[in-house]
PDB file of C-alpha atoms in Angstrom:
ATOM      1  CA  MET R  16     -23.956  43.457 -19.539  1.00  0.00           C
ATOM      2  CA  THR R  17     -23.750  39.615 -20.379  1.00  0.00           C
ATOM      3  CA  GLY R  18     -21.064  40.245 -22.720  1.00  0.00           C
ATOM      4  CA  LEU R  19     -18.888  42.535 -20.927  1.00  0.00           C
ATOM      5  CA  ALA R  20     -19.064  39.776 -17.991  1.00  0.00           C
ATOM      6  CA  ASN R  21     -17.970  37.128 -20.306  1.00  0.00           C
ATOM      7  CA  ASP R  22     -15.225  39.319 -21.682  1.00  0.00           C
ATOM      8  CA  LEU R  23     -14.346  39.970 -17.888  1.00  0.00           C
ATOM      9  CA  MET R  24     -14.350  36.184 -17.142  1.00  0.00           C
ATOM     10  CA  LEU R  25     -12.191  35.078 -20.224  1.00  0.00           C
ATOM     11  CA  ASP R  26      -9.776  37.774 -18.722  1.00  0.00           C
ATOM     12  CA  GLU R  27      -9.695  36.009 -15.485  1.00  0.00           C
ATOM     13  CA  ASN R  28      -9.450  32.909 -16.805  1.00  0.00           C
ATOM     14  CA  LYS R  29      -6.546  33.797 -19.134  1.00  0.00           C
ATOM     15  CA  LYS R  30      -4.615  35.299 -16.074  1.00  0.00           C
ATOM     16  CA  LEU R  31      -5.219  32.127 -13.918  1.00  0.00           C
ATOM     17  CA  SER R  32      -3.555  30.025 -16.838  1.00  0.00           C
ATOM     18  CA  GLU R  33      -0.981  32.169 -16.953  1.00  0.00           C
ATOM     19  CA  PHE R  34       0.226  31.365 -13.594  1.00  0.00           C
ATOM     20  CA  ALA R  35      -0.851  27.587 -13.900  1.00  0.00           C
ATOM     21  CA  GLU R  36       2.041  24.953 -14.028  1.00  0.00           C
ATOM     22  CA  GLU R  37       1.965  21.525 -15.273  1.00  0.00           C
ATOM     23  CA  ILE R  38       1.860  18.669 -12.637  1.00  0.00           C
ATOM     24  CA  LYS R  39       5.443  17.109 -12.973  1.00  0.00           C
ATOM     25  CA  LEU R  40       6.466  14.349 -10.721  1.00  0.00           C
ATOM     26  CA  PHE R  41       8.807  16.171  -8.045  1.00  0.00           C
ATOM     27  CA  GLY R  42       8.663  19.282 -10.457  1.00  0.00           C
ATOM     28  CA  LYS R  43      10.721  17.650 -12.583  1.00  0.00           C
ATOM     29  CA  TRP R  44       9.369  14.983 -15.251  1.00  0.00           C
ATOM     30  CA  ASN R  45       6.166  15.179 -17.269  1.00  0.00           C
ATOM     31  CA  PHE R  46       3.704  12.400 -17.432  1.00  0.00           C
ATOM     32  CA  LYS R  47       3.622  12.582 -21.425  1.00  0.00           C
ATOM     33  CA  LEU R  48       4.223   8.798 -21.725  1.00  0.00           C
ATOM     34  CA  GLU R  49       4.216   6.792 -24.862  1.00  0.00           C
ATOM     35  CA  PHE R  50       2.721   3.043 -24.355  1.00  0.00           C
ATOM     36  CA  ASN R  51       3.949   0.230 -26.028  1.00  0.00           C
ATOM     37  CA  LYS R  52       1.614  -0.517 -28.996  1.00  0.00           C
ATOM     38  CA  ASP R  53       2.404  -3.727 -29.873  1.00  0.00           C
ATOM     39  CA  ASP R  54       0.821  -5.160 -26.191  1.00  0.00           C
ATOM     40  CA  THR R  55      -1.961  -2.717 -25.238  1.00  0.00           C
ATOM     41  CA  SER R  56      -2.994  -4.884 -22.390  1.00  0.00           C
ATOM     42  CA  LEU R  57      -1.083  -3.213 -19.770  1.00  0.00           C
ATOM     43  CA  LYS R  58      -2.288   0.486 -20.180  1.00  0.00           C
ATOM     44  CA  ASP R  59      -5.127  -0.053 -18.071  1.00  0.00           C
ATOM     45  CA  GLN R  60      -3.603  -1.462 -15.264  1.00  0.00           C
ATOM     46  CA  MET R  61      -1.505   1.380 -14.589  1.00  0.00           C
ATOM     47  CA  ASN R  62      -2.380   4.477 -13.171  1.00  0.00           C
ATOM     48  CA  TRP R  63      -0.127   7.307 -14.761  1.00  0.00           C
ATOM     49  CA  ALA R  64      -2.257  10.349 -13.376  1.00  0.00           C
ATOM     50  CA  PRO R  65       0.062  13.355 -13.370  1.00  0.00           C
ATOM     51  CA  ARG R  66       1.307  14.045  -9.473  1.00  0.00           C
ATOM     52  CA  TRP R  67       3.794  16.341  -7.461  1.00  0.00           C
ATOM     53  CA  TYR R  68       4.585  13.640  -4.929  1.00  0.00           C
ATOM     54  CA  PRO R  69       4.080  10.014  -5.078  1.00  0.00           C
ATOM     55  CA  HIS R  70       2.718   9.602  -1.587  1.00  0.00           C
ATOM     56  CA  THR R  71      -1.344   9.881  -1.084  1.00  0.00           C
ATOM     57  CA  SER R  72      -1.865   8.171   1.913  1.00  0.00           C
ATOM     58  CA  GLY R  73      -4.630   6.255   0.289  1.00  0.00           C
ATOM     59  CA  ARG R  74      -6.473   2.849   1.544  1.00  0.00           C
ATOM     60  CA  TRP R  75      -5.738   0.952  -1.697  1.00  0.00           C
ATOM     61  CA  GLN R  76      -6.325  -2.412  -0.540  1.00  0.00           C
ATOM     62  CA  LYS R  77      -9.777  -2.009   0.872  1.00  0.00           C
ATOM     63  CA  LYS R  78     -11.446  -3.464  -2.012  1.00  0.00           C
ATOM     64  CA  ARG R  79     -10.091  -6.001  -4.404  1.00  0.00           C
ATOM     65  CA  PHE R  80      -8.398  -4.362  -7.404  1.00  0.00           C
ATOM     66  CA  LYS R  81      -8.677  -0.911  -6.008  1.00  0.00           C
ATOM     67  CA  LYS R  82      -4.702  -1.191  -6.269  1.00  0.00           C
ATOM     68  CA  ILE R  83      -5.011  -0.546  -9.887  1.00  0.00           C
ATOM     69  CA  GLN R  84      -6.082   3.058  -9.165  1.00  0.00           C
ATOM     70  CA  CYS R  85      -2.972   3.768  -7.188  1.00  0.00           C
ATOM     71  CA  PRO R  86      -0.033   6.116  -8.799  1.00  0.00           C
ATOM     72  CA  ILE R  87       2.251   3.730 -10.291  1.00  0.00           C
ATOM     73  CA  VAL R  88       5.270   5.296  -8.890  1.00  0.00           C
ATOM     74  CA  GLU R  89       3.421   5.644  -5.486  1.00  0.00           C
ATOM     75  CA  ARG R  90       3.129   1.603  -6.223  1.00  0.00           C
ATOM     76  CA  LEU R  91       7.170   1.166  -6.725  1.00  0.00           C
ATOM     77  CA  THR R  92       7.830   3.220  -3.660  1.00  0.00           C
ATOM     78  CA  ASN R  93       5.445   0.948  -1.708  1.00  0.00           C
ATOM     79  CA  CYS R  94       7.136  -2.094  -2.853  1.00  0.00           C
ATOM     80  CA  LEU R  95      10.680  -0.890  -1.402  1.00  0.00           C
ATOM     81  CA  MET R  96       9.060  -0.817   2.152  1.00  0.00           C
ATOM     82  CA  MET R  97       9.336  -4.644   2.577  1.00  0.00           C
ATOM     83  CA  HIS R  98      11.196  -6.691   4.678  1.00  0.00           C
ATOM     84  CA  GLY R  99      10.600  -5.822   8.123  1.00  0.00           C
ATOM     85  CA  ARG R 100      13.128  -3.332   8.904  1.00  0.00           C
ATOM     86  CA  ASN R 101      11.824  -1.023   5.895  1.00  0.00           C
ATOM     87  CA  SER R 102       8.525  -1.259   7.070  1.00  0.00           C
ATOM     88  CA  GLY R 103       6.452   2.316   7.110  1.00  0.00           C
ATOM     89  CA  LYS R 104       9.736   4.341   6.079  1.00  0.00           C
ATOM     90  CA  LYS R 105       7.486   5.387   3.275  1.00  0.00           C
ATOM     91  CA  ILE R 106       9.381   9.254   2.841  1.00  0.00           C
ATOM     92  CA  LYS R 107      12.731   6.882   2.706  1.00  0.00           C
ATOM     93  CA  ALA R 108      11.032   4.938   0.300  1.00  0.00           C
ATOM     94  CA  VAL R 109       9.714   8.083  -1.979  1.00  0.00           C
ATOM     95  CA  ASN R 110      13.573   9.267  -1.684  1.00  0.00           C
ATOM     96  CA  ILE R 111      15.338   6.432  -3.493  1.00  0.00           C
ATOM     97  CA  VAL R 112      12.771   6.552  -5.724  1.00  0.00           C
ATOM     98  CA  LYS R 113      13.448  10.514  -6.761  1.00  0.00           C
ATOM     99  CA  GLN R 114      17.363   9.684  -6.587  1.00  0.00           C
ATOM    100  CA  ALA R 115      16.698   6.462  -9.218  1.00  0.00           C
ATOM    101  CA  LEU R 116      15.005   8.415 -11.147  1.00  0.00           C
ATOM    102  CA  GLU R 117      17.673  11.304 -11.285  1.00  0.00           C
ATOM    103  CA  ILE R 118      20.730   8.890 -11.820  1.00  0.00           C
ATOM    104  CA  ILE R 119      18.444   7.584 -15.084  1.00  0.00           C
ATOM    105  CA  ALA R 120      18.072  11.081 -16.134  1.00  0.00           C
ATOM    106  CA  VAL R 121      21.903  11.343 -15.691  1.00  0.00           C
ATOM    107  CA  MET R 122      23.032   8.438 -17.410  1.00  0.00           C
ATOM    108  CA  LYS R 123      20.232   8.280 -20.218  1.00  0.00           C
ATOM    109  CA  GLY R 124      20.704  12.180 -21.092  1.00  0.00           C
ATOM    110  CA  GLU R 125      19.117  14.994 -19.645  1.00  0.00           C
ATOM    111  CA  ASP R 126      16.187  15.029 -22.696  1.00  0.00           C
ATOM    112  CA  THR R 127      15.423  11.244 -21.343  1.00  0.00           C
ATOM    113  CA  ASN R 128      12.040  11.229 -19.752  1.00  0.00           C
ATOM    114  CA  PRO R 129      12.997   8.695 -16.622  1.00  0.00           C
ATOM    115  CA  LEU R 130       9.201   7.946 -16.109  1.00  0.00           C
ATOM    116  CA  GLN R 131       8.903   6.583 -20.190  1.00  0.00           C
ATOM    117  CA  VAL R 132      12.201   4.349 -19.032  1.00  0.00           C
ATOM    118  CA  LEU R 133      10.232   3.228 -15.926  1.00  0.00           C
ATOM    119  CA  LEU R 134       7.292   2.716 -17.998  1.00  0.00           C
ATOM    120  CA  GLN R 135       9.432   0.452 -20.529  1.00  0.00           C
ATOM    121  CA  ALA R 136      10.749  -1.486 -17.683  1.00  0.00           C
ATOM    122  CA  LEU R 137       7.424  -2.338 -16.403  1.00  0.00           C
ATOM    123  CA  GLU R 138       6.177  -3.363 -19.256  1.00  0.00           C
ATOM    124  CA  ASN R 139       9.282  -5.783 -20.069  1.00  0.00           C
ATOM    125  CA  GLY R 140       9.641  -7.004 -16.750  1.00  0.00           C
ATOM    126  CA  GLY R 141       6.666  -9.020 -16.116  1.00  0.00           C
ATOM    127  CA  PRO R 142       6.226 -12.811 -17.584  1.00  0.00           C
ATOM    128  CA  ARG R 143       3.847 -13.449 -20.002  1.00  0.00           C
ATOM    129  CA  GLU R 144       3.485 -16.948 -19.139  1.00  0.00           C
ATOM    130  CA  ASP R 145       3.651 -18.924 -16.410  1.00  0.00           C
ATOM    131  CA  SER R 146       2.611 -22.707 -14.745  1.00  0.00           C
ATOM    132  CA  THR R 147       0.447 -23.639 -12.554  1.00  0.00           C
ATOM    133  CA  ARG R 148      -0.606 -26.975 -10.395  1.00  0.00           C
ATOM    134  CA  VAL R 149      -3.455 -28.929 -12.024  1.00  0.00           C
ATOM    135  CA  GLY R 150      -5.071 -32.484 -10.728  1.00  0.00           C
ATOM    136  CA  SER R 151      -6.230 -33.244  -6.795  1.00  0.00           C
ATOM    137  CA  ALA R 152      -4.271 -35.390  -4.567  1.00  0.00           C
ATOM    138  CA  GLY R 153      -2.298 -38.392  -6.307  1.00  0.00           C
ATOM    139  CA  VAL R 154      -1.603 -37.212  -9.728  1.00  0.00           C
ATOM    140  CA  VAL R 155      -0.604 -33.335  -9.800  1.00  0.00           C
ATOM    141  CA  ARG R 156       0.680 -32.079 -12.952  1.00  0.00           C
ATOM    142  CA  ARG R 157       2.266 -28.613 -14.059  1.00  0.00           C
ATOM    143  CA  GLN R 158      -0.110 -26.722 -17.009  1.00  0.00           C
ATOM    144  CA  ALA R 159       1.011 -23.358 -18.758  1.00  0.00           C
ATOM    145  CA  VAL R 160      -1.117 -20.693 -18.251  1.00  0.00           C
ATOM    146  CA  ASP R 161      -1.653 -17.053 -19.447  1.00  0.00           C
ATOM    147  CA  VAL R 162      -0.654 -14.507 -16.880  1.00  0.00           C
ATOM    148  CA  ALA R 163      -3.515 -11.720 -16.391  1.00  0.00           C
ATOM    149  CA  PRO R 164      -2.105  -8.611 -17.178  1.00  0.00           C
ATOM    150  CA  LEU R 165      -2.605  -6.616 -13.607  1.00  0.00           C
ATOM    151  CA  THR R 166      -0.080  -9.812 -12.043  1.00  0.00           C
ATOM    152  CA  ARG R 167       2.305  -9.002 -14.919  1.00  0.00           C
ATOM    153  CA  VAL R 168       2.644  -4.946 -13.894  1.00  0.00           C
ATOM    154  CA  ASN R 169       2.808  -6.711 -10.399  1.00  0.00           C
ATOM    155  CA  GLN R 170       4.894  -9.058 -10.651  1.00  0.00           C
ATOM    156  CA  ALA R 171       7.371  -6.759 -12.711  1.00  0.00           C
ATOM    157  CA  MET R 172       7.667  -4.418  -9.847  1.00  0.00           C
ATOM    158  CA  ALA R 173       7.824  -6.959  -7.446  1.00  0.00           C
ATOM    159  CA  LEU R 174      11.310  -8.770  -9.430  1.00  0.00           C
ATOM    160  CA  ILE R 175      12.620  -5.220 -10.134  1.00  0.00           C
ATOM    161  CA  VAL R 176      12.423  -4.066  -6.489  1.00  0.00           C
ATOM    162  CA  ALA R 177      13.891  -7.737  -5.502  1.00  0.00           C
ATOM    163  CA  GLY R 178      16.468  -7.438  -7.816  1.00  0.00           C
ATOM    164  CA  SER R 179      17.833  -4.080  -6.946  1.00  0.00           C
ATOM    165  CA  ARG R 180      17.716  -5.121  -3.557  1.00  0.00           C
ATOM    166  CA  ARG R 181      19.932  -8.359  -3.851  1.00  0.00           C
ATOM    167  CA  ALA R 182      22.025  -5.661  -5.927  1.00  0.00           C
ATOM    168  CA  ALA R 183      22.617  -3.147  -3.177  1.00  0.00           C
ATOM    169  CA  PHE R 184      22.946  -5.762   0.006  1.00  0.00           C
ATOM    170  CA  ARG R 185      26.418  -5.764   1.056  1.00  0.00           C
ATOM    171  CA  ASN R 186      27.600  -3.603  -1.708  1.00  0.00           C
ATOM    172  CA  ILE R 187      29.444  -0.047  -1.939  1.00  0.00           C
ATOM    173  CA  LYS R 188      26.435   0.996  -4.432  1.00  0.00           C
ATOM    174  CA  SER R 189      23.435   2.921  -2.394  1.00  0.00           C
ATOM    175  CA  MET R 190      20.045   1.234  -3.297  1.00  0.00           C
ATOM    176  CA  SER R 191      18.940   4.102  -5.167  1.00  0.00           C
ATOM    177  CA  GLU R 192      22.084   3.654  -7.674  1.00  0.00           C
ATOM    178  CA  CYS R 193      21.259  -0.519  -7.902  1.00  0.00           C
ATOM    179  CA  LEU R 194      17.253   0.712  -8.460  1.00  0.00           C
ATOM    180  CA  ALA R 195      18.288   3.118 -11.345  1.00  0.00           C
ATOM    181  CA  ASP R 196      20.635   0.224 -13.022  1.00  0.00           C
ATOM    182  CA  GLU R 197      17.636  -2.401 -12.816  1.00  0.00           C
ATOM    183  CA  ILE R 198      15.061  -0.315 -14.414  1.00  0.00           C
ATOM    184  CA  ILE R 199      17.512   0.571 -16.928  1.00  0.00           C
ATOM    185  CA  LEU R 200      18.284  -3.001 -17.739  1.00  0.00           C
ATOM    186  CA  CYS R 201      14.621  -3.946 -17.751  1.00  0.00           C
ATOM    187  CA  ALA R 202      13.738  -1.529 -19.834  1.00  0.00           C
ATOM    188  CA  ALA R 203      16.232  -2.543 -22.716  1.00  0.00           C
ATOM    189  CA  ASN R 204      15.189  -5.970 -22.042  1.00  0.00           C
ATOM    190  CA  ASN R 205      18.949  -6.612 -21.146  1.00  0.00           C
ATOM    191  CA  PRO R 206      19.693 -10.302 -20.080  1.00  0.00           C
ATOM    192  CA  ASN R 207      22.014  -9.245 -16.783  1.00  0.00           C
ATOM    193  CA  SER R 208      18.574  -7.915 -15.677  1.00  0.00           C
ATOM    194  CA  TYR R 209      17.488  -9.855 -12.453  1.00  0.00           C
ATOM    195  CA  ALA R 210      13.716  -9.391 -13.706  1.00  0.00           C
ATOM    196  CA  ILE R 211      14.512 -10.370 -17.105  1.00  0.00           C
ATOM    197  CA  LYS R 212      16.296 -13.479 -15.843  1.00  0.00           C
ATOM    198  CA  LYS R 213      13.338 -14.805 -13.994  1.00  0.00           C
ATOM    199  CA  LYS R 214      10.867 -13.804 -16.611  1.00  0.00           C
ATOM    200  CA  THR R 215      12.575 -15.680 -18.968  1.00  0.00           C
ATOM    201  CA  GLU R 216      13.516 -18.497 -16.679  1.00  0.00           C
ATOM    202  CA  LEU R 217       9.250 -18.610 -16.086  1.00  0.00           C
ATOM    203  CA  GLU R 218       8.470 -18.484 -19.382  1.00  0.00           C
ATOM    204  CA  ARG R 219      11.006 -21.263 -20.191  1.00  0.00           C
ATOM    205  CA  VAL R 220       9.021 -23.660 -17.570  1.00  0.00           C
ATOM    206  CA  ALA R 221       5.989 -22.729 -18.880  1.00  0.00           C
ATOM    207  CA  LYS R 222       6.869 -23.560 -22.135  1.00  0.00           C
ATOM    208  CA  SER R 223       7.762 -27.079 -21.512  1.00  0.00           C
ATOM    209  CA  ASN R 224       4.437 -27.605 -19.491  1.00  0.00           C
ATOM    210  CA  ARG R 225       1.843 -26.596 -22.587  1.00  0.00           C
TER     211      ARG R 225
END
């Protein structure tokens, strides 16, 4: 009886797995991504867990560092909801991200996963070295410091969104087109990218303050 029950259970599992579907973002792009092998510090600071839709309604700011657990595409979506007039318009932000990823897929070729391009952009966009103020009142000097991996991810996201917002302002191009352009340029380490420009500038200032 045990063997028969086991066989029935296996058959049932097989039937279920036939209809089970791999989780893809917006039902289009899978989460099988390759991380940078030379710089592994950022891997733990980004949550690339598979999701259908980047809207969890989670409370990620309730505890320090909890935002690491927030899906990274949702964090990018949240970054778009800035400057007062955009506050709270999350569905609009989600649609912008979706269109941007579709544009990346078309520009890079249909066999390219736009999430891989986004991952490369986030790995490239954050400055690795920055300068801080050292000393009390009176003598204050700048000292170069290493940037924490989480801060690198945060700054990369903020710079990518800031650059695309600046490009889209008073321009015939839509926000999603500008975001797609910025992500592609940043992923390629192109100096025309706003994020890469800012990153090199910060690193140059930090180098002079070593």
